[in-house]
Short mmCIF file of C-alpha atoms in Angstrom, two decimals:
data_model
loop_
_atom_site.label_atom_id
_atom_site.label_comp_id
_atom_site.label_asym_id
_atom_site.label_seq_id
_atom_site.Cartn_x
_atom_site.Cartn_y
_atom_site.Cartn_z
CA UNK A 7 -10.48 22.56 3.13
CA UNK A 8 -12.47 21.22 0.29
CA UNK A 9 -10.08 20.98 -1.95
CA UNK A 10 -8.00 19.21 0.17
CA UNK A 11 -10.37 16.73 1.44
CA UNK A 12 -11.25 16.06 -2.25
CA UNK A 13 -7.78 15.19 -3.20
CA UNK A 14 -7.65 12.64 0.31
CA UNK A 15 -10.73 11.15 -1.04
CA UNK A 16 -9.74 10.45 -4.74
CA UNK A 17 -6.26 9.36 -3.23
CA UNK A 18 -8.28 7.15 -1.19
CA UNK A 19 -10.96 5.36 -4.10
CA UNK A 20 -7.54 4.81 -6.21
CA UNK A 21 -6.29 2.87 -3.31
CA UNK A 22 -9.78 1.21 -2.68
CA UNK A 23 -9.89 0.39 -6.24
CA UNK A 24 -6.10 -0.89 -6.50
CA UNK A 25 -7.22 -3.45 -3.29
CA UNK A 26 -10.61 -4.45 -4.58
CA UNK A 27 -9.50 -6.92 -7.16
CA UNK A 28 -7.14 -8.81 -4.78
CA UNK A 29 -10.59 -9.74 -2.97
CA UNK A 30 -12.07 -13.11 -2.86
CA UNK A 31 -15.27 -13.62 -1.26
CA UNK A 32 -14.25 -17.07 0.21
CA UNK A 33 -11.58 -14.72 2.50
CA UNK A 34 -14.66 -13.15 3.90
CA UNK A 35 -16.03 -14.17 7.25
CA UNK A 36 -19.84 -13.20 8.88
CA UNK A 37 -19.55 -10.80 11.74
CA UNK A 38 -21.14 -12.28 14.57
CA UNK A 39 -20.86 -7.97 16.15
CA UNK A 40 -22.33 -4.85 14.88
CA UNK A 41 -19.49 -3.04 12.91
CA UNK A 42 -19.98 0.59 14.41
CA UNK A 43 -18.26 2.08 11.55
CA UNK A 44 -20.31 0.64 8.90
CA UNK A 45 -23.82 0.00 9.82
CA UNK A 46 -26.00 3.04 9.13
CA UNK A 47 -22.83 5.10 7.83
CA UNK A 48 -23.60 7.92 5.26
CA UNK A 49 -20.38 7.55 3.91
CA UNK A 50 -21.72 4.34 2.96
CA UNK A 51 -24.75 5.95 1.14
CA UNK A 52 -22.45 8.36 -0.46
CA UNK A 53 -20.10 5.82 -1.69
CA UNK A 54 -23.41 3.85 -3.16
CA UNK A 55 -23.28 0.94 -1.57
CA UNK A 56 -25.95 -1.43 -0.68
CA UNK A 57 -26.78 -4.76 1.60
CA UNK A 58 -25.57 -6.83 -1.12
CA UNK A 59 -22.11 -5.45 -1.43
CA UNK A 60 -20.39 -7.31 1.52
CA UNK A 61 -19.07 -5.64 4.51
CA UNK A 62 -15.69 -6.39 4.24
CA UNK A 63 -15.80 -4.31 0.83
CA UNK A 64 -17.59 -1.50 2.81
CA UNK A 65 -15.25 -1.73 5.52
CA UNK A 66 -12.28 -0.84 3.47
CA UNK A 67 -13.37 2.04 1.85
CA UNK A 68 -15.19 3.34 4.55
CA UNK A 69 -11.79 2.72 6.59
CA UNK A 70 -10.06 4.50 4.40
CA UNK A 71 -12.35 7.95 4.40
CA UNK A 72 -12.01 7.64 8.61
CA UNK A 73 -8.55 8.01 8.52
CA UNK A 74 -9.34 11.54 6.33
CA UNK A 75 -11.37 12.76 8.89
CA UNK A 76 -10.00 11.24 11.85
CA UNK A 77 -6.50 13.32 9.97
CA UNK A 78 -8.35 16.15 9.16
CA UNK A 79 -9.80 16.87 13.03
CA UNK A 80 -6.61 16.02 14.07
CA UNK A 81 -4.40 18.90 12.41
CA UNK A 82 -7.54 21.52 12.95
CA UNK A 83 -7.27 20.76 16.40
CA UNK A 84 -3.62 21.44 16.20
CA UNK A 85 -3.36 24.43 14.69
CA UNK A 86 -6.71 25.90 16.49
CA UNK A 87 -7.62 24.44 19.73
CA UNK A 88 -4.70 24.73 21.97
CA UNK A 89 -6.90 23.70 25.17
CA UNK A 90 -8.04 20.56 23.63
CA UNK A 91 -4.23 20.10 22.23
CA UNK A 92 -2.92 20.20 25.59
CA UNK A 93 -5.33 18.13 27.56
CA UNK A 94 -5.36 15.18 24.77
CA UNK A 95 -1.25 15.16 25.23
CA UNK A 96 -1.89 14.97 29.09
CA UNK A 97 -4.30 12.05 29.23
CA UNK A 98 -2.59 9.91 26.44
CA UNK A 99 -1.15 7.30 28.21
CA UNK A 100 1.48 4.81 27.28
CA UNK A 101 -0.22 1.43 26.56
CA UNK A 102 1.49 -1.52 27.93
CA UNK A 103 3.89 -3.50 25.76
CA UNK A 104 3.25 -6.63 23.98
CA UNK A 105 1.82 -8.73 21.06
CA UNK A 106 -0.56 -6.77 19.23
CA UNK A 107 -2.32 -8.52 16.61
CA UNK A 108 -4.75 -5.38 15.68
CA UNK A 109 -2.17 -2.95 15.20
CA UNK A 110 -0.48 -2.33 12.02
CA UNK A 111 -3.10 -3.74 9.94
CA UNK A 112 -3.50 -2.48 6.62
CA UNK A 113 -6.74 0.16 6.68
CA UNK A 114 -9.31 -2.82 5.14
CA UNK A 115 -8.35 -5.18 7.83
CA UNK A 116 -8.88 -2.57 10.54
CA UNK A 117 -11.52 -3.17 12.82
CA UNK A 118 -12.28 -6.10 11.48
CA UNK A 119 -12.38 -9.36 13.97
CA UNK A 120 -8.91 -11.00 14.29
CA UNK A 121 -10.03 -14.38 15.09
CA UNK A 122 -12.28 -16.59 12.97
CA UNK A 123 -15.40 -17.76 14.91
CA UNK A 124 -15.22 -21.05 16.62
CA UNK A 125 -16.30 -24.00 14.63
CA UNK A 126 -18.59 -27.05 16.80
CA UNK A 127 -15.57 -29.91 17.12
CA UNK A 128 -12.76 -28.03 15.83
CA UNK A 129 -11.23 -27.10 18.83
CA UNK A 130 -7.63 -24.87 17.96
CA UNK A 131 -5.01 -24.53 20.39
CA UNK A 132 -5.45 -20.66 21.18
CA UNK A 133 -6.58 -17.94 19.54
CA UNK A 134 -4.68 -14.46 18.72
CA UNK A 135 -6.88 -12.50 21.03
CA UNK A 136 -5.83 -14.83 23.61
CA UNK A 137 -2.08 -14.57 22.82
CA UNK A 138 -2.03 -11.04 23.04
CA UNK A 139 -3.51 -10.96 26.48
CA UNK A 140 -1.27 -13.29 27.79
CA UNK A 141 1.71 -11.29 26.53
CA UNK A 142 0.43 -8.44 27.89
CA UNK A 143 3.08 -6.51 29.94
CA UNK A 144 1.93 -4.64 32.89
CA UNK A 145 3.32 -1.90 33.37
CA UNK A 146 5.50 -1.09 36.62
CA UNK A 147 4.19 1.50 39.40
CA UNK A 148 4.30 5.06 39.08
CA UNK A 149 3.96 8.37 41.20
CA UNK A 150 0.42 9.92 40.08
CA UNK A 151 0.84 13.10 38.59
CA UNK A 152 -0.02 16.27 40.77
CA UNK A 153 -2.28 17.24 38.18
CA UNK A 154 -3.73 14.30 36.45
CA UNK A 155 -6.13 15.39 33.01
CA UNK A 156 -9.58 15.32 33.38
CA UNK A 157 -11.33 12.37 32.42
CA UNK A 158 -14.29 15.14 32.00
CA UNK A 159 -15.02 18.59 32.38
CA UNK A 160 -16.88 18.27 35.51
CA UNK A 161 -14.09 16.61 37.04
CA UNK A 162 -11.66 18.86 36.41
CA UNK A 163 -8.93 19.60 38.98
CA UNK A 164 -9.08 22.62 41.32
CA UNK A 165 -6.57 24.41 38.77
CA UNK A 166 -9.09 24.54 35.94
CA UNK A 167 -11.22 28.52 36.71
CA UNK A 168 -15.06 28.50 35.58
CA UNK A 169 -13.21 30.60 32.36
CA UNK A 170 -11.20 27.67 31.66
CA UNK A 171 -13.70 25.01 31.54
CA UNK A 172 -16.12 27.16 29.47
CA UNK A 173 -13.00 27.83 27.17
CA UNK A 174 -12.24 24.47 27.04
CA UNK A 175 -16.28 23.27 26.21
CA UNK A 176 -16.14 25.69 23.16
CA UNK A 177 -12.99 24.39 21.82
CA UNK A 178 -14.31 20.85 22.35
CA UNK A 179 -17.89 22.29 20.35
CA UNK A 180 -15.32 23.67 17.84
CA UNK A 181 -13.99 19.95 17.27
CA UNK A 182 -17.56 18.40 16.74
CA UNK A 183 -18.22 20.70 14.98
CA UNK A 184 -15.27 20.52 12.47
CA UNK A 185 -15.99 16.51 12.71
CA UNK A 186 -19.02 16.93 10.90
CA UNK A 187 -17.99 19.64 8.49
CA UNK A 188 -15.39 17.43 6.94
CA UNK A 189 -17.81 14.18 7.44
CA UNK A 190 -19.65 16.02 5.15
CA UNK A 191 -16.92 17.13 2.51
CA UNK A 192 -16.40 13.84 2.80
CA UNK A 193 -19.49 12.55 1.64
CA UNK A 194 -19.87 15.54 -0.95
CA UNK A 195 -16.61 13.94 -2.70
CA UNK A 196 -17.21 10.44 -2.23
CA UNK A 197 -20.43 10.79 -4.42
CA UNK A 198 -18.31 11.82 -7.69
CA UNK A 199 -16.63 8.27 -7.33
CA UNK A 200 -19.75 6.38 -7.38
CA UNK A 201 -19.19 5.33 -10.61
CA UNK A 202 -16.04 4.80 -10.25
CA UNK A 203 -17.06 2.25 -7.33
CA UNK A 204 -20.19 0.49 -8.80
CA UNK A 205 -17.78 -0.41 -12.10
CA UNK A 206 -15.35 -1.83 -9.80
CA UNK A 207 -17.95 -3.57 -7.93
CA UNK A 208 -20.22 -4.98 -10.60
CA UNK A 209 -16.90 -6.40 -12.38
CA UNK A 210 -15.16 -8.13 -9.08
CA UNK A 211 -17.81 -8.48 -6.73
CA UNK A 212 -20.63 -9.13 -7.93
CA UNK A 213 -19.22 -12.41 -10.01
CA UNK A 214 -18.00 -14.19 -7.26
CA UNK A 215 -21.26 -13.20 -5.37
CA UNK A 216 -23.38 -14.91 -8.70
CA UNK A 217 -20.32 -17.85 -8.55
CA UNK A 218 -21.59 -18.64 -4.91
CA UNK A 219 -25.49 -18.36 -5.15
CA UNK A 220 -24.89 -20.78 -8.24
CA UNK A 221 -22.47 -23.05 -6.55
CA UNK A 222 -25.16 -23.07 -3.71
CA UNK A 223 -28.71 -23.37 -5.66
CA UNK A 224 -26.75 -26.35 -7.58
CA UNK A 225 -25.90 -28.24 -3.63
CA UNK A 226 -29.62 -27.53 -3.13
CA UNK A 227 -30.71 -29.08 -6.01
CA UNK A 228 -28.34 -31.95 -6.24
CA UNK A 229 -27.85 -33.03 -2.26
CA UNK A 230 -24.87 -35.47 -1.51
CA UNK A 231 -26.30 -38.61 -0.93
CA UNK A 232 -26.04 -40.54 2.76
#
């Protein structure tokens, strides 16, 4: 496994790196919600990255190593946990048709929020957010299944023995566990691009970040008069 997650990893820096410079710090936008991927990540810390590099840097490399893992979890539970297989093919569920504005973003745009934050007196017609939900096909009625896939173990149909459940909690301890092995790898690879990284980042990012505390102190200093 290590071998291959190192490979993902450099694959993914070179395409972190080949992104970075189209970045421009006037794109960026403050998060008014906690990013969940982001804040306290130790693929963060492994990549070297601080509170001063922005989070929409962050968020595409640390986008980038998710998909890895998220990849990685996916094919060991594949090829190893057939319980887990089957009940995550029985409880997907078609979603309902429509616009979808957060879907087929490129991975630095993922999870990011799709509409800008709402400005005092600059009212906009609609926002995307609103357009998909109003788009939004419902689906039409359908027979429940006999059998429908446990939303958890406990609740289970009558079908599943005492064996099967306990089966089925090891294979889901089995996929944790596997989560965190290749979190890990992960991290363990990430660190031999720091440097990598912090070149990138002191040549693109941190200029424009200098540009706008300059542009800024010089406002300060020289207010527009009344």
């Amino acid at each position: 496994m290590a071998d291959s997650i190192e490979g993902r990893v450099r694959n993914g820096v070179d395409a972190f790196l080949r992104w970075l410079p189209r970045w421009e710090i006037g794109t960026s936008r403050a998060r008014t919600k906690v990013c969940r991927l982001c804040l306290g990540s130790p693929v963060a810390t492994a990549a070297g990255f601080d509170h001063e590099v922005p989070h929409t840097v962050q968020h595409a490399l640390l986008s980038r190593m998710r998909v890895i893992i998220d990849e990685a979890v996916e094919e060991y539970t594949a090829r190893n946990l057939p319980l887990v297989s089957r009940e995550l093919s029985r409880a997907a569920e078609p979603e309902p048709a429509g616009y979808k504005p957060d879907e087929g973003l490129a991975l630095e745009f993922q999870g990011l929020e799709i509409d800008p934050e709402p400005e005092p007196g600059q009212p906009y017609l609609f926002t995307l957010a609103e357009l998909a939900e109003a788009d939004r096909v419902v689906p039409p009625a359908r027979a429940e299944p006999s059998d429908p896939a446990p939303s958890s173990l406990d609740d289970a149909p009558a079908s599943y023995s005492e064996e099967a459940k306990a089966a089925l909690r090891t294979e889901l301890e089995l996929a944790d566990d596997h989560a965190r092995q290749v979190g890990t790898a992960v991290c363990l690879a990430l660190v031999e691009h720091r440097t990598r990284i912090s070149d990138a980042i002191d040549r693109l990012v941190e200029p424009q970040i200098d540009e706008l505390l300059a542009e800024l102190s010089r406002a300060l200093e020289n207010p527009r008069s009344r």
